Amino acid sequence: MRLAVLTGAGISAESGVPTFRGSSGLWKTFKPEELATPEAFKNNPKLVWEWYDWRRAIINKAKPNKGHLLIAKLEDLFEDFLLITQNVDGLHQKAGSKKVVELHGNIWRVLCTACGRRYYNYRVPLEEIPPRCKHCKGLLRPDVVWFGESLPQEEWETAIKFVKSCSTLLVVGTSGVVYPAAHLPLLAKQEGAKLVEINPEDTPISKIADVRIKKKASEGVEEFIKFL
Ligand code: OAD
């Protein structure tokens, strides 16, 4: 079996990291157009960085949960395996996952808007806001994908290629409304893969899923492993 796993914010919910949508999601309190677009950053880099600094502090305190750990274990069970995540929190890697593709970047990485260098910065809180590049003193931005931006090409191509040829795609904790990531379940299905969804709520993916596990990620992944 060639197993692909696609995760979203729901996998980190049990670690105390807020999701984006839903009753207690970030987009209930914050406006994405003011915080997660290139225009927002251009207009007010300080405000955007303050929000990212706050999120980094939450993620910094979070530990991988049982769901993350079980997904890391799945990687040991299948030689042919790829984890594709929309999350920027790095918790999958902390749980031991190695074959990971980050579609939306990583909140711990910074990108210099002047010299284009990328590097990791784990400072919590940041020393200065907005932070400056350690090489050229240019303005840094979080190395994440904002609305209106393209996904990193290599990561996207790797994800597409693997999903097209997988035998099962396990989708965990995503609302399935943000494209192009939300295209992956459709693609897997079109190419003949089995689609398994773990989510306590209904999503657009639910309609096309072959198997639905309507549970929290930790319990759902445990159930998935039992059925293998
Ligand atoms: P969302 O916040 O849109 O969706 C989270 C999903 O997780 C929902 O479908 C919930 O029902 C589900 N969920 C909540 N708790 C769960 C739990 N304990 N176990 C399993 N599932 C649970 O998050 P994403 O789908 O990841 O993009 O959002 C996609 C993208 O939209 C994000 O990467 C981000 C956001 O705007 C960018 O910032 C570009």
PDB file of C-alpha atoms and ligand atoms in Angstrom:
ATOM      1  CA  MET A   1       0.000   0.000   0.000  1.00  0.00           C
ATOM      2  CA  ARG A   2       1.244   3.448  -0.920  1.00  0.00           C
ATOM      3  CA  LEU A   3      -0.078   5.755   1.778  1.00  0.00           C
ATOM      4  CA  ALA A   4      -0.459   9.515   1.539  1.00  0.00           C
ATOM      5  CA  VAL A   5      -1.643  11.560   4.513  1.00  0.00           C
ATOM      6  CA  LEU A   6      -2.990  15.099   4.227  1.00  0.00           C
ATOM      7  CA  THR A   7      -3.352  17.072   7.435  1.00  0.00           C
ATOM      8  CA  GLY A   8      -4.831  20.427   8.402  1.00  0.00           C
ATOM      9  CA  ALA A   9      -5.192  22.504  11.535  1.00  0.00           C
ATOM     10  CA  GLY A  10      -7.470  19.884  13.156  1.00  0.00           C
ATOM     11  CA  ILE A  11      -4.527  17.545  13.822  1.00  0.00           C
ATOM     12  CA  SER A  12      -2.963  20.200  16.077  1.00  0.00           C
ATOM     13  CA  ALA A  13      -6.215  21.153  17.838  1.00  0.00           C
ATOM     14  CA  GLU A  14      -5.591  18.589  20.585  1.00  0.00           C
ATOM     15  CA  SER A  15      -2.207  20.236  21.179  1.00  0.00           C
ATOM     16  CA  GLY A  16      -3.979  23.513  21.954  1.00  0.00           C
ATOM     17  CA  VAL A  17      -3.181  25.218  18.645  1.00  0.00           C
ATOM     18  CA  PRO A  18      -6.276  27.075  17.398  1.00  0.00           C
ATOM     19  CA  THR A  19      -7.775  26.070  14.041  1.00  0.00           C
ATOM     20  CA  PHE A  20      -8.759  28.712  11.462  1.00  0.00           C
ATOM     21  CA  ARG A  21     -12.428  27.954  10.917  1.00  0.00           C
ATOM     22  CA  GLY A  22     -15.207  26.750  13.231  1.00  0.00           C
ATOM     23  CA  SER A  23     -16.689  28.419  16.313  1.00  0.00           C
ATOM     24  CA  SER A  24     -13.354  29.031  18.065  1.00  0.00           C
ATOM     25  CA  GLY A  25     -11.254  29.369  14.906  1.00  0.00           C
ATOM     26  CA  LEU A  26      -8.812  32.230  14.328  1.00  0.00           C
ATOM     27  CA  TRP A  27     -10.835  33.634  11.425  1.00  0.00           C
ATOM     28  CA  LYS A  28     -13.741  34.275  13.847  1.00  0.00           C
ATOM     29  CA  THR A  29     -11.656  36.842  15.729  1.00  0.00           C
ATOM     30  CA  PHE A  30      -9.145  37.988  13.124  1.00  0.00           C
ATOM     31  CA  LYS A  31      -9.539  39.132   9.539  1.00  0.00           C
ATOM     32  CA  PRO A  32      -7.381  37.149   7.102  1.00  0.00           C
ATOM     33  CA  GLU A  33      -7.181  40.124   4.721  1.00  0.00           C
ATOM     34  CA  GLU A  34      -5.563  42.214   7.499  1.00  0.00           C
ATOM     35  CA  LEU A  35      -3.090  39.559   8.610  1.00  0.00           C
ATOM     36  CA  ALA A  36      -2.456  36.898   6.015  1.00  0.00           C
ATOM     37  CA  THR A  37      -2.031  38.578   2.636  1.00  0.00           C
ATOM     38  CA  PRO A  38       0.982  40.237   0.960  1.00  0.00           C
ATOM     39  CA  GLU A  39      -0.985  43.529   0.910  1.00  0.00           C
ATOM     40  CA  ALA A  40      -1.591  43.360   4.664  1.00  0.00           C
ATOM     41  CA  PHE A  41       2.131  42.880   5.208  1.00  0.00           C
ATOM     42  CA  LYS A  42       2.989  45.788   2.938  1.00  0.00           C
ATOM     43  CA  ASN A  43       0.507  48.048   4.738  1.00  0.00           C
ATOM     44  CA  ASN A  44       1.415  47.080   8.269  1.00  0.00           C
ATOM     45  CA  PRO A  45       4.328  44.664   8.769  1.00  0.00           C
ATOM     46  CA  LYS A  46       4.334  45.401  12.520  1.00  0.00           C
ATOM     47  CA  LEU A  47       0.727  44.301  12.976  1.00  0.00           C
ATOM     48  CA  VAL A  48       1.253  41.158  10.914  1.00  0.00           C
ATOM     49  CA  TRP A  49       4.395  40.266  12.845  1.00  0.00           C
ATOM     50  CA  GLU A  50       2.682  40.899  16.193  1.00  0.00           C
ATOM     51  CA  TRP A  51       0.060  38.356  15.211  1.00  0.00           C
ATOM     52  CA  TYR A  52       2.684  35.832  14.090  1.00  0.00           C
ATOM     53  CA  ASP A  53       4.696  36.441  17.267  1.00  0.00           C
ATOM     54  CA  TRP A  54       1.557  35.641  19.312  1.00  0.00           C
ATOM     55  CA  ARG A  55       0.924  32.471  17.314  1.00  0.00           C
ATOM     56  CA  ARG A  56       4.563  31.417  17.615  1.00  0.00           C
ATOM     57  CA  ALA A  57       4.252  31.731  21.411  1.00  0.00           C
ATOM     58  CA  ILE A  58       1.191  29.434  21.416  1.00  0.00           C
ATOM     59  CA  ILE A  59       2.886  26.884  19.157  1.00  0.00           C
ATOM     60  CA  ASN A  60       6.090  27.082  21.174  1.00  0.00           C
ATOM     61  CA  LYS A  61       4.195  25.843  24.242  1.00  0.00           C
ATOM     62  CA  ALA A  62       2.378  23.101  22.312  1.00  0.00           C
ATOM     63  CA  LYS A  63       3.537  19.504  22.280  1.00  0.00           C
ATOM     64  CA  PRO A  64       2.781  16.954  19.574  1.00  0.00           C
ATOM     65  CA  ASN A  65      -0.343  14.996  20.518  1.00  0.00           C
ATOM     66  CA  LYS A  66      -1.228  11.345  20.059  1.00  0.00           C
ATOM     67  CA  GLY A  67      -2.498  12.055  16.520  1.00  0.00           C
ATOM     68  CA  HIS A  68       0.874  13.471  15.443  1.00  0.00           C
ATOM     69  CA  LEU A  69       2.700  10.574  17.119  1.00  0.00           C
ATOM     70  CA  LEU A  70       0.533   7.930  15.451  1.00  0.00           C
ATOM     71  CA  ILE A  71       1.047   9.528  12.040  1.00  0.00           C
ATOM     72  CA  ALA A  72       4.810   9.378  12.662  1.00  0.00           C
ATOM     73  CA  LYS A  73       4.339   5.694  13.450  1.00  0.00           C
ATOM     74  CA  LEU A  74       2.491   5.166  10.146  1.00  0.00           C
ATOM     75  CA  GLU A  75       5.643   6.291   8.359  1.00  0.00           C
ATOM     76  CA  ASP A  76       7.460   3.315   9.909  1.00  0.00           C
ATOM     77  CA  LEU A  77       4.727   0.913   8.821  1.00  0.00           C
ATOM     78  CA  PHE A  78       4.783   1.905   5.137  1.00  0.00           C
ATOM     79  CA  GLU A  79       7.844   2.159   2.998  1.00  0.00           C
ATOM     80  CA  ASP A  80       5.876   4.126   0.452  1.00  0.00           C
ATOM     81  CA  PHE A  81       4.662   7.041   2.495  1.00  0.00           C
ATOM     82  CA  LEU A  82       4.248  10.801   2.283  1.00  0.00           C
ATOM     83  CA  LEU A  83       2.798  13.227   4.783  1.00  0.00           C
ATOM     84  CA  ILE A  84       1.496  16.426   3.215  1.00  0.00           C
ATOM     85  CA  THR A  85       0.572  19.119   5.694  1.00  0.00           C
ATOM     86  CA  GLN A  86      -1.059  22.515   5.415  1.00  0.00           C
ATOM     87  CA  ASN A  87       0.150  23.294   8.916  1.00  0.00           C
ATOM     88  CA  VAL A  88       3.002  25.667   9.609  1.00  0.00           C
ATOM     89  CA  ASP A  89       3.550  24.671  13.250  1.00  0.00           C
ATOM     90  CA  GLY A  90       6.253  22.010  12.772  1.00  0.00           C
ATOM     91  CA  LEU A  91       4.541  19.640  15.232  1.00  0.00           C
ATOM     92  CA  HIS A  92       4.646  16.682  12.814  1.00  0.00           C
ATOM     93  CA  GLN A  93       8.441  16.912  12.654  1.00  0.00           C
ATOM     94  CA  LYS A  94       8.577  17.261  16.449  1.00  0.00           C
ATOM     95  CA  ALA A  95       6.589  14.025  16.668  1.00  0.00           C
ATOM     96  CA  GLY A  96       9.207  12.273  14.528  1.00  0.00           C
ATOM     97  CA  SER A  97       7.733  12.491  11.013  1.00  0.00           C
ATOM     98  CA  LYS A  98      10.472  12.707   8.394  1.00  0.00           C
ATOM     99  CA  LYS A  99       8.788  12.363   5.024  1.00  0.00           C
ATOM    100  CA  VAL A 100       6.877  15.630   5.341  1.00  0.00           C
ATOM    101  CA  VAL A 101       5.918  18.166   2.707  1.00  0.00           C
ATOM    102  CA  GLU A 102       4.853  21.553   4.049  1.00  0.00           C
ATOM    103  CA  LEU A 103       2.471  23.137   1.545  1.00  0.00           C
ATOM    104  CA  HIS A 104       2.002  26.415   3.428  1.00  0.00           C
ATOM    105  CA  GLY A 105       5.521  26.972   4.738  1.00  0.00           C
ATOM    106  CA  ASN A 106       6.717  27.023   8.332  1.00  0.00           C
ATOM    107  CA  ILE A 107       6.055  29.612  11.021  1.00  0.00           C
ATOM    108  CA  TRP A 108       9.578  29.130  12.424  1.00  0.00           C
ATOM    109  CA  ARG A 109      11.219  30.103   9.137  1.00  0.00           C
ATOM    110  CA  VAL A 110      11.779  33.699   8.039  1.00  0.00           C
ATOM    111  CA  LEU A 111      12.290  35.050   4.535  1.00  0.00           C
ATOM    112  CA  CYS A 112      14.187  38.266   3.854  1.00  0.00           C
ATOM    113  CA  THR A 113      12.260  40.601   1.558  1.00  0.00           C
ATOM    114  CA  ALA A 114      15.568  42.258   0.566  1.00  0.00           C
ATOM    115  CA  CYS A 115      18.169  39.504   0.051  1.00  0.00           C
ATOM    116  CA  GLY A 116      15.798  36.524  -0.330  1.00  0.00           C
ATOM    117  CA  ARG A 117      17.575  34.371   2.278  1.00  0.00           C
ATOM    118  CA  ARG A 118      15.507  31.916   4.273  1.00  0.00           C
ATOM    119  CA  TYR A 119      16.462  30.641   7.690  1.00  0.00           C
ATOM    120  CA  TYR A 120      14.940  29.337  10.905  1.00  0.00           C
ATOM    121  CA  ASN A 121      14.379  31.672  13.826  1.00  0.00           C
ATOM    122  CA  TYR A 122      12.988  30.109  17.019  1.00  0.00           C
ATOM    123  CA  ARG A 123      13.026  33.248  19.175  1.00  0.00           C
ATOM    124  CA  VAL A 124       9.916  33.648  21.352  1.00  0.00           C
ATOM    125  CA  PRO A 125       9.091  36.457  21.674  1.00  0.00           C
ATOM    126  CA  LEU A 126      10.935  37.980  18.750  1.00  0.00           C
ATOM    127  CA  GLU A 127      13.737  40.383  19.692  1.00  0.00           C
ATOM    128  CA  GLU A 128      12.308  43.173  17.547  1.00  0.00           C
ATOM    129  CA  ILE A 129       9.079  43.609  15.623  1.00  0.00           C
ATOM    130  CA  PRO A 130       9.207  43.661  12.683  1.00  0.00           C
ATOM    131  CA  PRO A 131      12.375  41.531  12.734  1.00  0.00           C
ATOM    132  CA  ARG A 132      15.362  42.327  10.494  1.00  0.00           C
ATOM    133  CA  CYS A 133      17.570  39.995   8.473  1.00  0.00           C
ATOM    134  CA  LYS A 134      20.700  38.818  10.289  1.00  0.00           C
ATOM    135  CA  HIS A 135      22.631  39.014   6.999  1.00  0.00           C
ATOM    136  CA  CYS A 136      21.536  42.288   5.390  1.00  0.00           C
ATOM    137  CA  LYS A 137      19.203  43.979   7.917  1.00  0.00           C
ATOM    138  CA  GLY A 138      16.373  43.831   5.355  1.00  0.00           C
ATOM    139  CA  LEU A 139      12.764  43.423   6.448  1.00  0.00           C
ATOM    140  CA  LEU A 140      11.909  39.799   7.219  1.00  0.00           C
ATOM    141  CA  ARG A 141       8.548  38.157   6.614  1.00  0.00           C
ATOM    142  CA  PRO A 142       7.258  34.835   7.911  1.00  0.00           C
ATOM    143  CA  ASP A 143       8.083  32.114   5.358  1.00  0.00           C
ATOM    144  CA  VAL A 144       4.473  31.024   5.091  1.00  0.00           C
ATOM    145  CA  VAL A 145       2.004  31.083   2.223  1.00  0.00           C
ATOM    146  CA  TRP A 146      -0.519  33.903   2.410  1.00  0.00           C
ATOM    147  CA  PHE A 147      -3.820  34.245   0.594  1.00  0.00           C
ATOM    148  CA  GLY A 148      -3.209  35.208  -3.003  1.00  0.00           C
ATOM    149  CA  GLU A 149       0.256  33.605  -3.070  1.00  0.00           C
ATOM    150  CA  SER A 150       1.303  30.435  -4.856  1.00  0.00           C
ATOM    151  CA  LEU A 151       2.350  27.313  -3.032  1.00  0.00           C
ATOM    152  CA  PRO A 152       6.075  26.456  -3.050  1.00  0.00           C
ATOM    153  CA  GLN A 153       6.508  24.764  -6.424  1.00  0.00           C
ATOM    154  CA  GLU A 154       8.705  21.836  -5.450  1.00  0.00           C
ATOM    155  CA  GLU A 155       6.505  20.887  -2.488  1.00  0.00           C
ATOM    156  CA  TRP A 156       3.355  21.127  -4.566  1.00  0.00           C
ATOM    157  CA  GLU A 157       4.793  18.997  -7.360  1.00  0.00           C
ATOM    158  CA  THR A 158       5.985  16.369  -4.875  1.00  0.00           C
ATOM    159  CA  ALA A 159       2.532  16.270  -3.293  1.00  0.00           C
ATOM    160  CA  ILE A 160       0.706  15.992  -6.628  1.00  0.00           C
ATOM    161  CA  LYS A 161       3.012  13.260  -7.907  1.00  0.00           C
ATOM    162  CA  PHE A 162       2.645  11.154  -4.786  1.00  0.00           C
ATOM    163  CA  VAL A 163      -1.110  11.613  -4.459  1.00  0.00           C
ATOM    164  CA  LYS A 164      -1.643  10.658  -8.109  1.00  0.00           C
ATOM    165  CA  SER A 165      -0.040   7.287  -7.499  1.00  0.00           C
ATOM    166  CA  CYS A 166      -1.049   6.484  -3.910  1.00  0.00           C
ATOM    167  CA  SER A 167      -3.396   3.637  -3.065  1.00  0.00           C
ATOM    168  CA  THR A 168      -4.905   5.400  -0.041  1.00  0.00           C
ATOM    169  CA  LEU A 169      -5.142   9.038   0.966  1.00  0.00           C
ATOM    170  CA  LEU A 170      -5.856   9.608   4.638  1.00  0.00           C
ATOM    171  CA  VAL A 171      -7.169  13.127   5.243  1.00  0.00           C
ATOM    172  CA  VAL A 172      -7.045  14.357   8.824  1.00  0.00           C
ATOM    173  CA  GLY A 173      -8.444  17.559  10.324  1.00  0.00           C
ATOM    174  CA  THR A 174      -8.894  19.836   7.347  1.00  0.00           C
ATOM    175  CA  SER A 175     -11.985  21.796   6.344  1.00  0.00           C
ATOM    176  CA  GLY A 176     -11.099  21.099   2.702  1.00  0.00           C
ATOM    177  CA  VAL A 177     -12.018  24.568   1.508  1.00  0.00           C
ATOM    178  CA  VAL A 178      -8.623  26.126   0.812  1.00  0.00           C
ATOM    179  CA  TYR A 179      -7.296  25.488  -2.672  1.00  0.00           C
ATOM    180  CA  PRO A 180      -5.109  24.210  -4.166  1.00  0.00           C
ATOM    181  CA  ALA A 181      -4.535  21.872  -1.177  1.00  0.00           C
ATOM    182  CA  ALA A 182      -8.227  20.929  -1.193  1.00  0.00           C
ATOM    183  CA  HIS A 183      -7.752  19.605  -4.711  1.00  0.00           C
ATOM    184  CA  LEU A 184      -5.618  16.694  -3.477  1.00  0.00           C
ATOM    185  CA  PRO A 185      -8.476  14.500  -2.180  1.00  0.00           C
ATOM    186  CA  LEU A 186     -10.315  14.923  -5.505  1.00  0.00           C
ATOM    187  CA  LEU A 187      -7.205  14.060  -7.434  1.00  0.00           C
ATOM    188  CA  ALA A 188      -6.559  10.933  -5.364  1.00  0.00           C
ATOM    189  CA  LYS A 189     -10.112   9.808  -5.924  1.00  0.00           C
ATOM    190  CA  GLN A 190      -9.960  10.462  -9.676  1.00  0.00           C
ATOM    191  CA  GLU A 191      -6.812   8.371  -9.905  1.00  0.00           C
ATOM    192  CA  GLY A 192      -8.475   5.460  -8.149  1.00  0.00           C
ATOM    193  CA  ALA A 193      -7.158   5.765  -4.606  1.00  0.00           C
ATOM    194  CA  LYS A 194      -9.241   5.033  -1.522  1.00  0.00           C
ATOM    195  CA  LEU A 195     -10.104   8.145   0.426  1.00  0.00           C
ATOM    196  CA  VAL A 196     -10.362   8.013   4.205  1.00  0.00           C
ATOM    197  CA  GLU A 197     -11.414  11.101   6.153  1.00  0.00           C
ATOM    198  CA  ILE A 198     -10.919  11.723   9.855  1.00  0.00           C
ATOM    199  CA  ASN A 199     -12.857  14.751  11.075  1.00  0.00           C
ATOM    200  CA  PRO A 200     -15.510  15.161  13.782  1.00  0.00           C
ATOM    201  CA  GLU A 201     -17.419  17.492  11.410  1.00  0.00           C
ATOM    202  CA  ASP A 202     -18.728  17.203   7.861  1.00  0.00           C
ATOM    203  CA  THR A 203     -16.634  18.789   5.123  1.00  0.00           C
ATOM    204  CA  PRO A 204     -16.819  18.920   1.317  1.00  0.00           C
ATOM    205  CA  ILE A 205     -14.411  15.931   1.346  1.00  0.00           C
ATOM    206  CA  SER A 206     -16.945  13.845   3.330  1.00  0.00           C
ATOM    207  CA  LYS A 207     -19.123  13.505   0.234  1.00  0.00           C
ATOM    208  CA  ILE A 208     -16.436  11.740  -1.770  1.00  0.00           C
ATOM    209  CA  ALA A 209     -14.749   9.814   1.056  1.00  0.00           C
ATOM    210  CA  ASP A 210     -14.862   5.994   0.904  1.00  0.00           C
ATOM    211  CA  VAL A 211     -14.474   5.743   4.656  1.00  0.00           C
ATOM    212  CA  ARG A 212     -15.359   8.384   7.217  1.00  0.00           C
ATOM    213  CA  ILE A 213     -14.123   8.320  10.773  1.00  0.00           C
ATOM    214  CA  LYS A 214     -16.119  11.005  12.554  1.00  0.00           C
ATOM    215  CA  LYS A 215     -13.738  11.399  15.458  1.00  0.00           C
ATOM    216  CA  LYS A 216     -11.010  13.600  16.809  1.00  0.00           C
ATOM    217  CA  ALA A 217      -7.647  13.063  15.128  1.00  0.00           C
ATOM    218  CA  SER A 218      -6.056  11.071  17.978  1.00  0.00           C
ATOM    219  CA  GLU A 219      -8.928   8.574  18.170  1.00  0.00           C
ATOM    220  CA  GLY A 220      -9.434   8.529  14.414  1.00  0.00           C
ATOM    221  CA  VAL A 221      -5.840   7.697  13.525  1.00  0.00           C
ATOM    222  CA  GLU A 222      -5.834   4.989  16.192  1.00  0.00           C
ATOM    223  CA  GLU A 223      -8.915   3.464  14.594  1.00  0.00           C
ATOM    224  CA  PHE A 224      -7.358   3.705  11.124  1.00  0.00           C
ATOM    225  CA  ILE A 225      -4.271   1.810  12.326  1.00  0.00           C
ATOM    226  CA  LYS A 226      -6.431  -0.915  13.913  1.00  0.00           C
ATOM    227  CA  PHE A 227      -8.118  -1.547  10.559  1.00  0.00           C
ATOM    228  CA  LEU A 228      -4.875  -1.883   8.619  1.00  0.00           C
TER     229      LEU A 228
HETATM  230  P1  OAD B   1      -9.493  24.803   9.249  1.00  0.00           P
HETATM  231  O1  OAD B   1      -9.469  25.588  10.509  1.00  0.00           O
HETATM  232  O2  OAD B   1     -10.135  25.392   8.070  1.00  0.00           O
HETATM  233  O3  OAD B   1     -10.214  23.399   9.510  1.00  0.00           O
HETATM  234  C1  OAD B   1      -9.894  22.612  10.615  1.00  0.00           C
HETATM  235  C2  OAD B   1     -10.679  21.321  10.497  1.00  0.00           C
HETATM  236  O4  OAD B   1     -10.280  20.499  11.575  1.00  0.00           O
HETATM  237  C3  OAD B   1     -12.195  21.469  10.582  1.00  0.00           C
HETATM  238  O5  OAD B   1     -12.799  20.734   9.532  1.00  0.00           O
HETATM  239  C4  OAD B   1     -12.547  20.858  11.934  1.00  0.00           C
HETATM  240  O6  OAD B   1     -13.812  20.177  11.927  1.00  0.00           O
HETATM  241  C5  OAD B   1     -11.426  19.876  12.131  1.00  0.00           C
HETATM  242  N1  OAD B   1     -11.100  19.582  13.537  1.00  0.00           N
HETATM  243  C6  OAD B   1     -11.223  20.359  14.635  1.00  0.00           C
HETATM  244  N2  OAD B   1     -10.759  19.728  15.726  1.00  0.00           N
HETATM  245  C7  OAD B   1     -10.330  18.518  15.314  1.00  0.00           C
HETATM  246  C8  OAD B   1      -9.722  17.397  15.961  1.00  0.00           C
HETATM  247  N3  OAD B   1      -9.464  17.400  17.282  1.00  0.00           N
HETATM  248  N4  OAD B   1      -9.405  16.321  15.212  1.00  0.00           N
HETATM  249  C9  OAD B   1      -9.649  16.301  13.876  1.00  0.00           C
HETATM  250  N5  OAD B   1     -10.206  17.323  13.223  1.00  0.00           N
HETATM  251  C10 OAD B   1     -10.533  18.425  13.909  1.00  0.00           C
HETATM  252  O7  OAD B   1      -7.977  24.367   8.970  1.00  0.00           O
HETATM  253  P2  OAD B   1      -7.325  23.897   7.609  1.00  0.00           P
HETATM  254  O8  OAD B   1      -8.224  23.012   6.839  1.00  0.00           O
HETATM  255  O9  OAD B   1      -5.971  23.413   7.934  1.00  0.00           O
HETATM  256  O10 OAD B   1      -3.951  28.633   5.236  1.00  0.00           O
HETATM  257  O11 OAD B   1      -7.190  25.265   6.851  1.00  0.00           O
HETATM  258  C11 OAD B   1      -6.565  25.304   5.617  1.00  0.00           C
HETATM  259  C12 OAD B   1      -5.799  26.577   5.477  1.00  0.00           C
HETATM  260  O12 OAD B   1      -6.660  27.698   5.720  1.00  0.00           O
HETATM  261  C13 OAD B   1      -4.681  26.779   6.485  1.00  0.00           C
HETATM  262  O13 OAD B   1      -3.492  26.129   6.122  1.00  0.00           O
HETATM  263  C14 OAD B   1      -4.526  28.251   6.497  1.00  0.00           C
HETATM  264  C15 OAD B   1      -5.981  28.636   6.591  1.00  0.00           C
HETATM  265  O14 OAD B   1      -6.328  29.902   6.234  1.00  0.00           O
HETATM  266  C16 OAD B   1      -3.199  29.694   5.111  1.00  0.00           C
HETATM  267  O15 OAD B   1      -2.904  30.402   6.051  1.00  0.00           O
HETATM  268  C17 OAD B   1      -2.732  29.904   3.715  1.00  0.00           C
END
